[in-house]
Amino acid sequence: MLLEIPSIPIRSSVKYIELISAIVGTIYFYKYKHTFLKYFLVILWYTAVNEFTCYFLRKYGIVANNLIIYNIFHLINFSFLFLLFNRFLKVEKHKRLTSVFLLIYVSSFFMNMIFENYLERVQTIPFFIAAILLIVSIVFYFSKLLKSNEVLSVKTNLLFWISVGYLLYLSGNLPIRVIRNYYLEEVRLEYILEFSSILSIILNICFIIGFICGKKDKQQQY
């Protein structure tokens, strides 16, 4: 007998943790306002507003579905993350590769429109491409940290916590996307969405830890 999990409360809490993350990021904005990370706060507020907008559109039946909103969100969010890591990477080869990664993802997003209707389906192949390439970009960043003195103060580095959050989130969501898109009839959807929501909560907790524990003088000047 499967354990019944209260999935709806957890799923519905994601938008609130995203809002809290954006608020905490605003409170501690002074720590990173001198770096490129200041634009990360814009993404956090965009994420929270996007989630609440989709919630109200669903709740009041204003639109049949809001998948196009999520597809546009993924395009903007992934594109920003590639730019973010490109900005902070110091190895020239890695910087060039992240620029190529961005081009590959954006190209795949628009090319995939031939095969998928973004009004009816959440992007699949572009998401896989972006997630894998972003994980590679994070590995580039971690490899740079391990070879520098910054590793000694890694806990006070906001980008480190952002990287940890996305590494966990994307690594967990890749198999979830495969299951949702190709094996959905064999699994109960609520359990898949439940686990994805937990990953979103972990992601934002990592952001919050980074904002609180981060020190102004430990943020890289890029």
mmCIF file with all atom_site columns, C-alpha atoms in Angstrom, residues 15-108:
data_model
loop_
_atom_site.group_PDB
_atom_site.id
_atom_site.type_symbol
_atom_site.label_atom_id
_atom_site.label_alt_id
_atom_site.label_comp_id
_atom_site.label_asym_id
_atom_site.label_entity_id
_atom_site.label_seq_id
_atom_site.pdbx_PDB_ins_code
_atom_site.Cartn_x
_atom_site.Cartn_y
_atom_site.Cartn_z
_atom_site.occupancy
_atom_site.B_iso_or_equiv
_atom_site.pdbx_formal_charge
_atom_site.auth_seq_id
_atom_site.auth_comp_id
_atom_site.auth_asym_id
_atom_site.auth_atom_id
_atom_site.pdbx_PDB_model_num
ATOM 1  C CA . LYS A 1 15  ? 5.122   30.022 -4.702  1.00 0.00 ? 15  LYS A CA 1
ATOM 2  C CA . TYR A 1 16  ? 5.393   31.234 -1.116  1.00 0.00 ? 16  TYR A CA 1
ATOM 3  C CA . ILE A 1 17  ? 8.975   30.025 -0.655  1.00 0.00 ? 17  ILE A CA 1
ATOM 4  C CA . GLU A 1 18  ? 9.809   31.717 -3.955  1.00 0.00 ? 18  GLU A CA 1
ATOM 5  C CA . LEU A 1 19  ? 8.298   34.943 -2.651  1.00 0.00 ? 19  LEU A CA 1
ATOM 6  C CA . ILE A 1 20  ? 10.209  34.614 0.629   1.00 0.00 ? 20  ILE A CA 1
ATOM 7  C CA . SER A 1 21  ? 13.409  34.011 -1.330  1.00 0.00 ? 21  SER A CA 1
ATOM 8  C CA . ALA A 1 22  ? 12.870  37.210 -3.320  1.00 0.00 ? 22  ALA A CA 1
ATOM 9  C CA . ILE A 1 23  ? 12.101  39.199 -0.153  1.00 0.00 ? 23  ILE A CA 1
ATOM 10 C CA . VAL A 1 24  ? 15.206  37.897 1.646   1.00 0.00 ? 24  VAL A CA 1
ATOM 11 C CA . GLY A 1 25  ? 17.258  38.652 -1.460  1.00 0.00 ? 25  GLY A CA 1
ATOM 12 C CA . THR A 1 26  ? 15.950  42.220 -1.367  1.00 0.00 ? 26  THR A CA 1
ATOM 13 C CA . ILE A 1 27  ? 16.784  42.624 2.336   1.00 0.00 ? 27  ILE A CA 1
ATOM 14 C CA . TYR A 1 28  ? 20.381  41.528 1.741   1.00 0.00 ? 28  TYR A CA 1
ATOM 15 C CA . PHE A 1 29  ? 20.731  43.254 -1.630  1.00 0.00 ? 29  PHE A CA 1
ATOM 16 C CA . TYR A 1 30  ? 23.490  45.505 -0.235  1.00 0.00 ? 30  TYR A CA 1
ATOM 17 C CA . LYS A 1 31  ? 25.803  42.480 -0.056  1.00 0.00 ? 31  LYS A CA 1
ATOM 18 C CA . TYR A 1 32  ? 25.892  41.856 -3.797  1.00 0.00 ? 32  TYR A CA 1
ATOM 19 C CA . LYS A 1 33  ? 24.557  45.018 -5.463  1.00 0.00 ? 33  LYS A CA 1
ATOM 20 C CA . HIS A 1 34  ? 28.074  45.789 -6.704  1.00 0.00 ? 34  HIS A CA 1
ATOM 21 C CA . THR A 1 35  ? 28.227  42.557 -8.749  1.00 0.00 ? 35  THR A CA 1
ATOM 22 C CA . PHE A 1 36  ? 26.401  40.990 -11.698 1.00 0.00 ? 36  PHE A CA 1
ATOM 23 C CA . LEU A 1 37  ? 24.427  39.007 -9.115  1.00 0.00 ? 37  LEU A CA 1
ATOM 24 C CA . LYS A 1 38  ? 22.223  42.072 -8.628  1.00 0.00 ? 38  LYS A CA 1
ATOM 25 C CA . TYR A 1 39  ? 20.315  40.936 -11.729 1.00 0.00 ? 39  TYR A CA 1
ATOM 26 C CA . PHE A 1 40  ? 19.646  37.607 -10.032 1.00 0.00 ? 40  PHE A CA 1
ATOM 27 C CA . LEU A 1 41  ? 17.236  39.443 -7.733  1.00 0.00 ? 41  LEU A CA 1
ATOM 28 C CA . VAL A 1 42  ? 15.235  40.527 -10.787 1.00 0.00 ? 42  VAL A CA 1
ATOM 29 C CA . ILE A 1 43  ? 14.962  36.873 -11.816 1.00 0.00 ? 43  ILE A CA 1
ATOM 30 C CA . LEU A 1 44  ? 13.788  35.908 -8.323  1.00 0.00 ? 44  LEU A CA 1
ATOM 31 C CA . TRP A 1 45  ? 11.008  38.506 -8.352  1.00 0.00 ? 45  TRP A CA 1
ATOM 32 C CA . TYR A 1 46  ? 10.077  37.522 -11.896 1.00 0.00 ? 46  TYR A CA 1
ATOM 33 C CA . THR A 1 47  ? 9.859   33.883 -10.743 1.00 0.00 ? 47  THR A CA 1
ATOM 34 C CA . ALA A 1 48  ? 7.601   34.734 -7.795  1.00 0.00 ? 48  ALA A CA 1
ATOM 35 C CA . VAL A 1 49  ? 5.318   37.016 -9.813  1.00 0.00 ? 49  VAL A CA 1
ATOM 36 C CA . ASN A 1 50  ? 5.159   34.433 -12.597 1.00 0.00 ? 50  ASN A CA 1
ATOM 37 C CA . GLU A 1 51  ? 4.142   31.694 -10.162 1.00 0.00 ? 51  GLU A CA 1
ATOM 38 C CA . PHE A 1 52  ? 1.416   33.758 -8.484  1.00 0.00 ? 52  PHE A CA 1
ATOM 39 C CA . THR A 1 53  ? 0.131   34.907 -11.892 1.00 0.00 ? 53  THR A CA 1
ATOM 40 C CA . CYS A 1 54  ? -0.177  31.316 -13.089 1.00 0.00 ? 54  CYS A CA 1
ATOM 41 C CA . TYR A 1 55  ? -1.882  30.358 -9.832  1.00 0.00 ? 55  TYR A CA 1
ATOM 42 C CA . PHE A 1 56  ? -4.577  33.022 -10.145 1.00 0.00 ? 56  PHE A CA 1
ATOM 43 C CA . LEU A 1 57  ? -5.084  32.336 -13.857 1.00 0.00 ? 57  LEU A CA 1
ATOM 44 C CA . ARG A 1 58  ? -5.732  28.677 -13.014 1.00 0.00 ? 58  ARG A CA 1
ATOM 45 C CA . LYS A 1 59  ? -7.830  29.399 -9.937  1.00 0.00 ? 59  LYS A CA 1
ATOM 46 C CA . TYR A 1 60  ? -10.238 31.755 -11.670 1.00 0.00 ? 60  TYR A CA 1
ATOM 47 C CA . GLY A 1 61  ? -10.279 29.912 -14.990 1.00 0.00 ? 61  GLY A CA 1
ATOM 48 C CA . ILE A 1 62  ? -9.077  32.946 -16.949 1.00 0.00 ? 62  ILE A CA 1
ATOM 49 C CA . VAL A 1 63  ? -7.110  30.755 -19.363 1.00 0.00 ? 63  VAL A CA 1
ATOM 50 C CA . ALA A 1 64  ? -7.428  27.103 -20.367 1.00 0.00 ? 64  ALA A CA 1
ATOM 51 C CA . ASN A 1 65  ? -3.774  26.517 -19.478 1.00 0.00 ? 65  ASN A CA 1
ATOM 52 C CA . ASN A 1 66  ? -0.721  28.612 -18.713 1.00 0.00 ? 66  ASN A CA 1
ATOM 53 C CA . LEU A 1 67  ? 1.970   26.479 -20.340 1.00 0.00 ? 67  LEU A CA 1
ATOM 54 C CA . ILE A 1 68  ? 3.120   29.253 -22.653 1.00 0.00 ? 68  ILE A CA 1
ATOM 55 C CA . ILE A 1 69  ? 3.890   31.379 -19.565 1.00 0.00 ? 69  ILE A CA 1
ATOM 56 C CA . TYR A 1 70  ? 6.098   28.621 -18.159 1.00 0.00 ? 70  TYR A CA 1
ATOM 57 C CA . ASN A 1 71  ? 7.809   28.097 -21.503 1.00 0.00 ? 71  ASN A CA 1
ATOM 58 C CA . ILE A 1 72  ? 8.702   31.789 -21.736 1.00 0.00 ? 72  ILE A CA 1
ATOM 59 C CA . PHE A 1 73  ? 9.861   31.676 -18.117 1.00 0.00 ? 73  PHE A CA 1
ATOM 60 C CA . HIS A 1 74  ? 12.235  28.786 -18.840 1.00 0.00 ? 74  HIS A CA 1
ATOM 61 C CA . LEU A 1 75  ? 13.659  30.621 -21.848 1.00 0.00 ? 75  LEU A CA 1
ATOM 62 C CA . ILE A 1 76  ? 14.401  33.747 -19.806 1.00 0.00 ? 76  ILE A CA 1
ATOM 63 C CA . ASN A 1 77  ? 15.610  31.907 -16.701 1.00 0.00 ? 77  ASN A CA 1
ATOM 64 C CA . PHE A 1 78  ? 17.981  29.495 -18.461 1.00 0.00 ? 78  PHE A CA 1
ATOM 65 C CA . SER A 1 79  ? 19.348  32.250 -20.683 1.00 0.00 ? 79  SER A CA 1
ATOM 66 C CA . PHE A 1 80  ? 20.128  34.392 -17.652 1.00 0.00 ? 80  PHE A CA 1
ATOM 67 C CA . LEU A 1 81  ? 21.829  31.513 -15.826 1.00 0.00 ? 81  LEU A CA 1
ATOM 68 C CA . PHE A 1 82  ? 24.150  30.849 -18.763 1.00 0.00 ? 82  PHE A CA 1
ATOM 69 C CA . LEU A 1 83  ? 25.028  34.556 -18.821 1.00 0.00 ? 83  LEU A CA 1
ATOM 70 C CA . LEU A 1 84  ? 25.570  34.500 -15.051 1.00 0.00 ? 84  LEU A CA 1
ATOM 71 C CA . PHE A 1 85  ? 28.089  31.668 -15.098 1.00 0.00 ? 85  PHE A CA 1
ATOM 72 C CA . ASN A 1 86  ? 29.750  33.050 -18.198 1.00 0.00 ? 86  ASN A CA 1
ATOM 73 C CA . ARG A 1 87  ? 30.301  36.282 -16.291 1.00 0.00 ? 87  ARG A CA 1
ATOM 74 C CA . PHE A 1 88  ? 31.943  34.649 -13.272 1.00 0.00 ? 88  PHE A CA 1
ATOM 75 C CA . LEU A 1 89  ? 34.031  31.959 -14.966 1.00 0.00 ? 89  LEU A CA 1
ATOM 76 C CA . LYS A 1 90  ? 37.681  32.912 -15.309 1.00 0.00 ? 90  LYS A CA 1
ATOM 77 C CA . VAL A 1 91  ? 38.948  30.169 -17.625 1.00 0.00 ? 91  VAL A CA 1
ATOM 78 C CA . GLU A 1 92  ? 38.616  31.564 -21.145 1.00 0.00 ? 92  GLU A CA 1
ATOM 79 C CA . LYS A 1 93  ? 37.767  28.165 -22.631 1.00 0.00 ? 93  LYS A CA 1
ATOM 80 C CA . HIS A 1 94  ? 34.919  27.744 -20.153 1.00 0.00 ? 94  HIS A CA 1
ATOM 81 C CA . LYS A 1 95  ? 33.609  31.247 -20.880 1.00 0.00 ? 95  LYS A CA 1
ATOM 82 C CA . ARG A 1 96  ? 33.521  30.477 -24.611 1.00 0.00 ? 96  ARG A CA 1
ATOM 83 C CA . LEU A 1 97  ? 31.753  27.186 -23.983 1.00 0.00 ? 97  LEU A CA 1
ATOM 84 C CA . THR A 1 98  ? 29.035  28.755 -21.838 1.00 0.00 ? 98  THR A CA 1
ATOM 85 C CA . SER A 1 99  ? 28.434  31.279 -24.621 1.00 0.00 ? 99  SER A CA 1
ATOM 86 C CA . VAL A 1 100 ? 28.023  28.356 -27.024 1.00 0.00 ? 100 VAL A CA 1
ATOM 87 C CA . PHE A 1 101 ? 25.746  26.617 -24.530 1.00 0.00 ? 101 PHE A CA 1
ATOM 88 C CA . LEU A 1 102 ? 23.466  29.662 -24.471 1.00 0.00 ? 102 LEU A CA 1
ATOM 89 C CA . LEU A 1 103 ? 23.327  29.723 -28.266 1.00 0.00 ? 103 LEU A CA 1
ATOM 90 C CA . ILE A 1 104 ? 22.561  25.990 -28.410 1.00 0.00 ? 104 ILE A CA 1
ATOM 91 C CA . TYR A 1 105 ? 19.736  26.290 -25.898 1.00 0.00 ? 105 TYR A CA 1
ATOM 92 C CA . VAL A 1 106 ? 18.078  29.332 -27.464 1.00 0.00 ? 106 VAL A CA 1
ATOM 93 C CA . SER A 1 107 ? 18.344  27.732 -30.919 1.00 0.00 ? 107 SER A CA 1
ATOM 94 C CA . SER A 1 108 ? 16.838  24.481 -29.647 1.00 0.00 ? 108 SER A CA 1
#
